[in-house]
PDB file of C-alpha atoms in Angstrom:
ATOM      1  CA  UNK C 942      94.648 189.065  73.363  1.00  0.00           C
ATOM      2  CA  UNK C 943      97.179 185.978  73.613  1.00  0.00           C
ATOM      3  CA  UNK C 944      99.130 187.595  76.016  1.00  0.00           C
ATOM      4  CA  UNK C 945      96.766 187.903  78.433  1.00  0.00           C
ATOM      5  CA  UNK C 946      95.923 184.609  78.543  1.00  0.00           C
ATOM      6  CA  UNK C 947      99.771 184.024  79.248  1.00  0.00           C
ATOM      7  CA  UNK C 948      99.677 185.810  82.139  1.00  0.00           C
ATOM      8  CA  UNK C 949      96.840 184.685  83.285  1.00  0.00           C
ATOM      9  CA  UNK C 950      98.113 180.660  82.862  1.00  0.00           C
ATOM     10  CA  UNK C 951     101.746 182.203  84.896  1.00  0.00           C
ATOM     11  CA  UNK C 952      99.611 183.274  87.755  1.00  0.00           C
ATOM     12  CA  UNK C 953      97.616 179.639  87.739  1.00  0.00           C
ATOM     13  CA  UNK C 954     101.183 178.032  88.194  1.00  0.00           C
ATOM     14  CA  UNK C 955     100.687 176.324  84.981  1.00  0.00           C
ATOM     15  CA  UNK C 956     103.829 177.599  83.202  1.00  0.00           C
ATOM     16  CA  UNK C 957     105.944 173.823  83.283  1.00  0.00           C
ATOM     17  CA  UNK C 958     107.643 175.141  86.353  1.00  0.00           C
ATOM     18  CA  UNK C 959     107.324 172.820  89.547  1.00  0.00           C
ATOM     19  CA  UNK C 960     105.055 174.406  92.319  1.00  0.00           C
ATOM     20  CA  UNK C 961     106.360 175.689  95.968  1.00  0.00           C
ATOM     21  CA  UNK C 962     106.486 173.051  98.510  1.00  0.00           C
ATOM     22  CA  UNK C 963     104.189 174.522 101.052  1.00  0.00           C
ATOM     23  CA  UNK C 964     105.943 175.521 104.890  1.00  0.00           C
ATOM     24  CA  UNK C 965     103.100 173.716 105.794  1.00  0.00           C
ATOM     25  CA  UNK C 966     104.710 170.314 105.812  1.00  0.00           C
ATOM     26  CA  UNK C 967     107.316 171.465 108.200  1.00  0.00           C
ATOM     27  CA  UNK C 968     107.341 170.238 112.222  1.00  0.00           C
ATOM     28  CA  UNK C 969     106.379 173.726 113.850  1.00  0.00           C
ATOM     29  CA  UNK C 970     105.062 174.485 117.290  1.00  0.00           C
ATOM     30  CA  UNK C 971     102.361 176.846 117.473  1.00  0.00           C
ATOM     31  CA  UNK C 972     100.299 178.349 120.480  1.00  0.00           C
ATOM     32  CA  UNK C 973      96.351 179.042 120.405  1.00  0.00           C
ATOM     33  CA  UNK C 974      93.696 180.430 122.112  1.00  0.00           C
ATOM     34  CA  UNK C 975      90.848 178.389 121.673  1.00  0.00           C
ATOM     35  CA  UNK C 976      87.196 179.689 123.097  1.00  0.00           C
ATOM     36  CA  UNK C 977      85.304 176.697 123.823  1.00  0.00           C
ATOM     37  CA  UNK C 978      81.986 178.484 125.034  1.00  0.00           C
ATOM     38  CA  UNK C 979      80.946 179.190 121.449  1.00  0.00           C
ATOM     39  CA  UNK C 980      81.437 175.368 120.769  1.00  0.00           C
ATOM     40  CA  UNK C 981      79.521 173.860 123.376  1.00  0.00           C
ATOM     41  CA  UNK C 982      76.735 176.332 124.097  1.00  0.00           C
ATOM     42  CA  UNK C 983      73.138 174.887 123.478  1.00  0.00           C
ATOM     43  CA  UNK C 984      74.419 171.573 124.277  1.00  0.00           C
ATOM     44  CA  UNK C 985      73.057 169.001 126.939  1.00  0.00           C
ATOM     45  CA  UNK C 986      74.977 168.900 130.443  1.00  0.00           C
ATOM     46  CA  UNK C 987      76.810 165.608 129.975  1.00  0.00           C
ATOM     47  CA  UNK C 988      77.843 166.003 126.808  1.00  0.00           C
ATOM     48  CA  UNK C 989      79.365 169.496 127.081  1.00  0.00           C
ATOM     49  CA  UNK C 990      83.044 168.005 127.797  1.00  0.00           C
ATOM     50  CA  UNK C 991      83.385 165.515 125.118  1.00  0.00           C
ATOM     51  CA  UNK C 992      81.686 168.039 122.661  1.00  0.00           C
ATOM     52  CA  UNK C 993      84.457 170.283 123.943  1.00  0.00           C
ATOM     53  CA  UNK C 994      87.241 167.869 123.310  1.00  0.00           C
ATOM     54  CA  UNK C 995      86.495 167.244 119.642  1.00  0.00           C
ATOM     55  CA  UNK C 996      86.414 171.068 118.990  1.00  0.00           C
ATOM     56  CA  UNK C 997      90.096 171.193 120.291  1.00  0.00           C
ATOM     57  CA  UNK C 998      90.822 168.093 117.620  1.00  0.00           C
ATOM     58  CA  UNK C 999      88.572 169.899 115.108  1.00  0.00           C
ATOM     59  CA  UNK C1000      90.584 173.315 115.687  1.00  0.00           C
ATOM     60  CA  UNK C1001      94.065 171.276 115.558  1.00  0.00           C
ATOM     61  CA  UNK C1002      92.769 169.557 112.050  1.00  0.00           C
ATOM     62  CA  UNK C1003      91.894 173.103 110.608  1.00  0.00           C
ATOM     63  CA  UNK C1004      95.199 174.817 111.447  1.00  0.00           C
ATOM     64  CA  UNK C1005      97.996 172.367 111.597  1.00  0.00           C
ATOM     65  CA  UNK C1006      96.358 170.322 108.431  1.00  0.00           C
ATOM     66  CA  UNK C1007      96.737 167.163 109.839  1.00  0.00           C
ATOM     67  CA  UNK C1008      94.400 164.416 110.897  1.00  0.00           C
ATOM     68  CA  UNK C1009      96.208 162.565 113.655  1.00  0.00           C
ATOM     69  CA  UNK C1010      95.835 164.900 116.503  1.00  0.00           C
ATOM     70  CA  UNK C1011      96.916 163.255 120.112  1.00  0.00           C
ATOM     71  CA  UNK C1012      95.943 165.266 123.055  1.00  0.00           C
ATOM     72  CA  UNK C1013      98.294 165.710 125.790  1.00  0.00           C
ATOM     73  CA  UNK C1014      96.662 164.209 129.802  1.00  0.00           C
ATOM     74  CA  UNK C1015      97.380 167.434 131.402  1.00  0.00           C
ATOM     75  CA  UNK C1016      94.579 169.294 128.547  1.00  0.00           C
ATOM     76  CA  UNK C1017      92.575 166.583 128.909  1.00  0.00           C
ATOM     77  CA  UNK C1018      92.544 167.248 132.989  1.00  0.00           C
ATOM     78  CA  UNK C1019      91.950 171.110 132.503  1.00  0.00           C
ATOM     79  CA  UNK C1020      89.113 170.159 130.212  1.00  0.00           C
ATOM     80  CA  UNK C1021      87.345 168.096 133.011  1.00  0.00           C
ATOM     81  CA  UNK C1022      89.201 170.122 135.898  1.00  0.00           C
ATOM     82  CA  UNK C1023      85.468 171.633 136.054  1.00  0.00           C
ATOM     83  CA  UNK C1024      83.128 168.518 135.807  1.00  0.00           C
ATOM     84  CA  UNK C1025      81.248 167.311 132.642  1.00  0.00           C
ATOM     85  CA  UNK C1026      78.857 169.837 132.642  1.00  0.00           C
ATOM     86  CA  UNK C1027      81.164 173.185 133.034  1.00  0.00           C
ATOM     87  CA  UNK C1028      84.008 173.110 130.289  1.00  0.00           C
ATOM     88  CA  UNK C1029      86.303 176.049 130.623  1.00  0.00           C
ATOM     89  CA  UNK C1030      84.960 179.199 128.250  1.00  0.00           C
ATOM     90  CA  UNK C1031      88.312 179.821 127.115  1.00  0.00           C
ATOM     91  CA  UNK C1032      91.611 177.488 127.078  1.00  0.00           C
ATOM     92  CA  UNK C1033      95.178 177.771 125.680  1.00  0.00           C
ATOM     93  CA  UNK C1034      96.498 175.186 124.353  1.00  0.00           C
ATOM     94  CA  UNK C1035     100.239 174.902 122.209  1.00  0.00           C
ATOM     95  CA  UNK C1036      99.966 172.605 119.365  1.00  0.00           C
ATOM     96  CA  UNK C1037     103.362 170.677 117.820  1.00  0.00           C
ATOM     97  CA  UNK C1038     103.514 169.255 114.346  1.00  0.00           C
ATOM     98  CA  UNK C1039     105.753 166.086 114.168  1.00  0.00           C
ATOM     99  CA  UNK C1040     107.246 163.687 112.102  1.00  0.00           C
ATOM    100  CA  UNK C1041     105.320 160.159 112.658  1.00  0.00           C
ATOM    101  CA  UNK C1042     108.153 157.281 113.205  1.00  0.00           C
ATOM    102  CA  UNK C1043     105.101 154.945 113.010  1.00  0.00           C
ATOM    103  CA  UNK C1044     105.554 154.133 109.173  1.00  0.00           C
ATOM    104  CA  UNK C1045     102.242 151.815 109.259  1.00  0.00           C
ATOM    105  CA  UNK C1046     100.056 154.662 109.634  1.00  0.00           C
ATOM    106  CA  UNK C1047      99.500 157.007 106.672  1.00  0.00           C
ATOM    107  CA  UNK C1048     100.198 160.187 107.666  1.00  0.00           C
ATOM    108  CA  UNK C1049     103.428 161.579 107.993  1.00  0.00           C
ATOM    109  CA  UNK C1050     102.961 164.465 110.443  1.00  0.00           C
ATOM    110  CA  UNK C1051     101.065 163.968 113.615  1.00  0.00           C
ATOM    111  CA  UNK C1052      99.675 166.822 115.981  1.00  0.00           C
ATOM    112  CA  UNK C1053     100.450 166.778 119.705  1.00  0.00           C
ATOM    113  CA  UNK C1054      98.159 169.460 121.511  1.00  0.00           C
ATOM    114  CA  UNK C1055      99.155 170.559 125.542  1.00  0.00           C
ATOM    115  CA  UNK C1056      97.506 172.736 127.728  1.00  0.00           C
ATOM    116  CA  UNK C1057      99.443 176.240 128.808  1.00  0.00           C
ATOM    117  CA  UNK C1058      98.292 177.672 131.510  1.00  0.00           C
ATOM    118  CA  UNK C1059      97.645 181.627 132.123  1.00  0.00           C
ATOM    119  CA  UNK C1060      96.391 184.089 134.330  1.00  0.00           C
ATOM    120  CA  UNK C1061      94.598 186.215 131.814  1.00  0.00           C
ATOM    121  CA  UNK C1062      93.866 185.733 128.258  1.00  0.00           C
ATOM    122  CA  UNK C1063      93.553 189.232 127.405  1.00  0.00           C
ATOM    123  CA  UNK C1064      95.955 190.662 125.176  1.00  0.00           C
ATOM    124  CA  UNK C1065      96.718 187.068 124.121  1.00  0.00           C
ATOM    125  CA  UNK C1066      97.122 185.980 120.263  1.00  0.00           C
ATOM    126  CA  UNK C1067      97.916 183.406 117.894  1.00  0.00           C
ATOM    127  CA  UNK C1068     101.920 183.062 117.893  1.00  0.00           C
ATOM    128  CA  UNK C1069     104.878 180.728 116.896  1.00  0.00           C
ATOM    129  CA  UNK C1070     107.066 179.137 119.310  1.00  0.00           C
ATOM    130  CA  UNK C1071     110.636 178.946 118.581  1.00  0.00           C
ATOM    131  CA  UNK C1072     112.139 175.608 118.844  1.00  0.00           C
ATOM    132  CA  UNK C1073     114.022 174.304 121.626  1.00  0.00           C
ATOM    133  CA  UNK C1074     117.438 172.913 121.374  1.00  0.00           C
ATOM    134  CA  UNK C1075     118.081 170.119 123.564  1.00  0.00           C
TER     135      UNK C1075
END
């Protein structure tokens, strides 16, 4: 009976060993599809837009696990490309995880989010961008 409750405290991580770091905290560049229609349907005219913006920051927060998400000028011109009222359905974006060099702020990573444009989104999915060298 004792030795099940061994294994059991192993598998919990509690066995005086240090946990993993997780690969989360890493700098990482990711691309998304994010479908903004399911966000902002049901919602008034002139607020369709902004409520559409703070999905894409809500999205970023949920994936890349950080709170400081900066949105690139050319995303924030496809978003509005259309007028307040008429938000793209669909948009992909590539989000970067990056060291913060401001040391007053507390986070350490920060999210930068750019728009990628494309002909089709079908066939489209989530993937990791390798980095550049330069």
């Amino acid at each position: 009976m004792t030795s099940g409750k061994e294994v059991t405290a192993t598998k919990k991580g509690r066995s005086g060993t240090k946990p993993k770091k997780s690969a989360i905290n890493l700098t990482t560049t990711r691309e998304y599809t994010v479908h903004l229609h399911k966000y902002c349907r049901k919602t008034t005219f002139k607020k369709r837009v902004p409520k559409a913006v703070k999905a894409i920051k809500q999205f970023v927060v949920k994936s890349m696990k950080t709170n400081d998400v900066r949105i690139d000028p050319t995303l924030n011109k496809a978003l509005w490309a259309q007028g307040i009222r008429n938000p793209p359905t669909r948009i992909r974006i590539q989000v970067a995880r990056q060291r913060n060099d401001n040391e007053e702020k507390g986070e350490k990573y920060f999210s930068f989010v750019t728009h990628v444009p494309v002909a089709s989104f079908k066939g489209l999915s989530d993937k990791i961008v390798e980095a550049e060298d330069s």
